């Protein structure tokens, strides 16, 4: 029998739909009372501990999800990814970010060619370049060593590297290696972001890394031209060779831009932008800041999870379990959002990275074969580190909408602080919240409890917490470069699992194109109106009025002079 076109047509999907009623009759308060259930709902790998007992799920739910994985051919799809098959069918590309962190002797083919030696030759080049740069032998146009790096890129060429940089900044080993150096990012085409990225920097001691897979992204290219002007206007045109380098798959355009091809670092079309932090996109700027050995640890962490994902049984496979539970929450329990709540300031930029990774990958309306989906895919990801989030949006999570939460904690803080005489250390204080919040969400507080606490009658409805709000806890032993790589890889594979189950293409992003082409039309209009006084034409009433209002105010300087930020 031919396999059904959509996963929602399968018996296994329908069995899960039928199972929802039984789960909705349970309360997490009761589910949590079953210690055997709680014990079974855990998984561990290299000290990373996942506890998913606070999901609205039972052993039967997991069995049914595993059957869904089977009919969705999850195992086969994972294998196809690792074997370099062209699973990104709308772009006819392999999906091989796992090759970026594979050991030197691994064999991973794309189009019949082992890509691992190519990957390592770029890594070797990065190591050599970053060693020279960091040793001070690479000098700028005026003979001074360069200590500041501005990485210009957006989307996948920004969010992953920013996440990793933010996580490493306070790791003692990484921080020691970064002493006296600065790494900044310029992503937004907003001139305010240009101003912030170069504030207090001197072009004489700054290296600009232009990071763009395509080298055509409008925001990145304008920002790159702006920083080029910043360098040239201060140091002369010959300075570009020493002060600008690039990362791209499009080395032809890098050369046309004026960057020396010897100072360009390649990657490949089988690396998706949002999966590219382990390519030169992340490895180059991070190696300039921290040195290649630290970045290699990060890559090894990611690789360790690749092995776990590719070889562990699904019952104990952390990314698979996480992916299946997200499918359960989105497609069966109908929860449209997911909160990412790291109890670690170092993971401050995890949620923004996962927003792109997950929402660009799985926010799709058709199956991989182009069939409109009768169910929603993807979820709205958002988050902030605990405890900041607690004092912001947790109210809604506790008493408003139900939002499955990822609580991420670290056993050993990067920065131990303890004040003599305090009840607990600062990290223990933070972690008290990490342990308490999931139970508050799961158990809630009943009117009976409030009565027994003699809460005034009129406040009982306001102080009641219904509970039964799902979450999961991920506890990492420490947060060195290795664990940062592991966490990245866990989320990458979780997103892929969700897409594989839903039967969509998690590796294309056609949905970002329409806005880009409409912006070109507006850009043309703005140019013609400013330069030639042409009236606004060809837009609907609303856009025309907005444009007219905008154009009515003349820019402070005419278009024939170069202006750079002044802060
Ligand atoms: O790296 P680039 O080619 O400059 O692309 C940067 C970003 O822009 C696009 O619009 C895509 O939506 C992203 O997936 C990509 O990461």
PDB file of C-alpha atoms in Angstrom, residues 20 31 47 53 87 131 166-167 192 197 219 267 310 319 338 366 419 501 564:
ATOM      1  CA  UNK A  20      -5.940  13.761  23.853  1.00  0.00           C
ATOM      2  CA  UNK A  31       0.675  12.529  37.107  1.00  0.00           C
ATOM      3  CA  UNK A  47      25.814  14.493  32.202  1.00  0.00           C
ATOM      4  CA  UNK A  53       7.815  14.376  33.647  1.00  0.00           C
ATOM      5  CA  UNK A  87      16.606  16.308   1.677  1.00  0.00           C
ATOM      6  CA  UNK A 131      46.774  32.562  15.365  1.00  0.00           C
ATOM      7  CA  UNK A 166      27.398  35.719  24.638  1.00  0.00           C
ATOM      8  CA  UNK A 167      27.656  32.287  26.238  1.00  0.00           C
ATOM      9  CA  UNK A 192      21.723  53.366  14.702  1.00  0.00           C
ATOM     10  CA  UNK A 197      28.817  48.790  16.491  1.00  0.00           C
ATOM     11  CA  UNK A 219      21.244  44.803   4.848  1.00  0.00           C
ATOM     12  CA  UNK A 267      31.460  27.412   3.223  1.00  0.00           C
ATOM     13  CA  UNK A 310      22.286   9.499  15.215  1.00  0.00           C
ATOM     14  CA  UNK A 319      16.655  15.696  20.609  1.00  0.00           C
ATOM     15  CA  UNK A 338       7.056  27.654  23.480  1.00  0.00           C
ATOM     16  CA  UNK A 366       2.656  22.946   2.875  1.00  0.00           C
ATOM     17  CA  UNK A 419      28.564  36.432  50.301  1.00  0.00           C
ATOM     18  CA  UNK A 501       7.446  14.263  11.726  1.00  0.00           C
ATOM     19  CA  UNK A 564      28.911  58.471   8.881  1.00  0.00           C
TER      20      UNK A 564
END
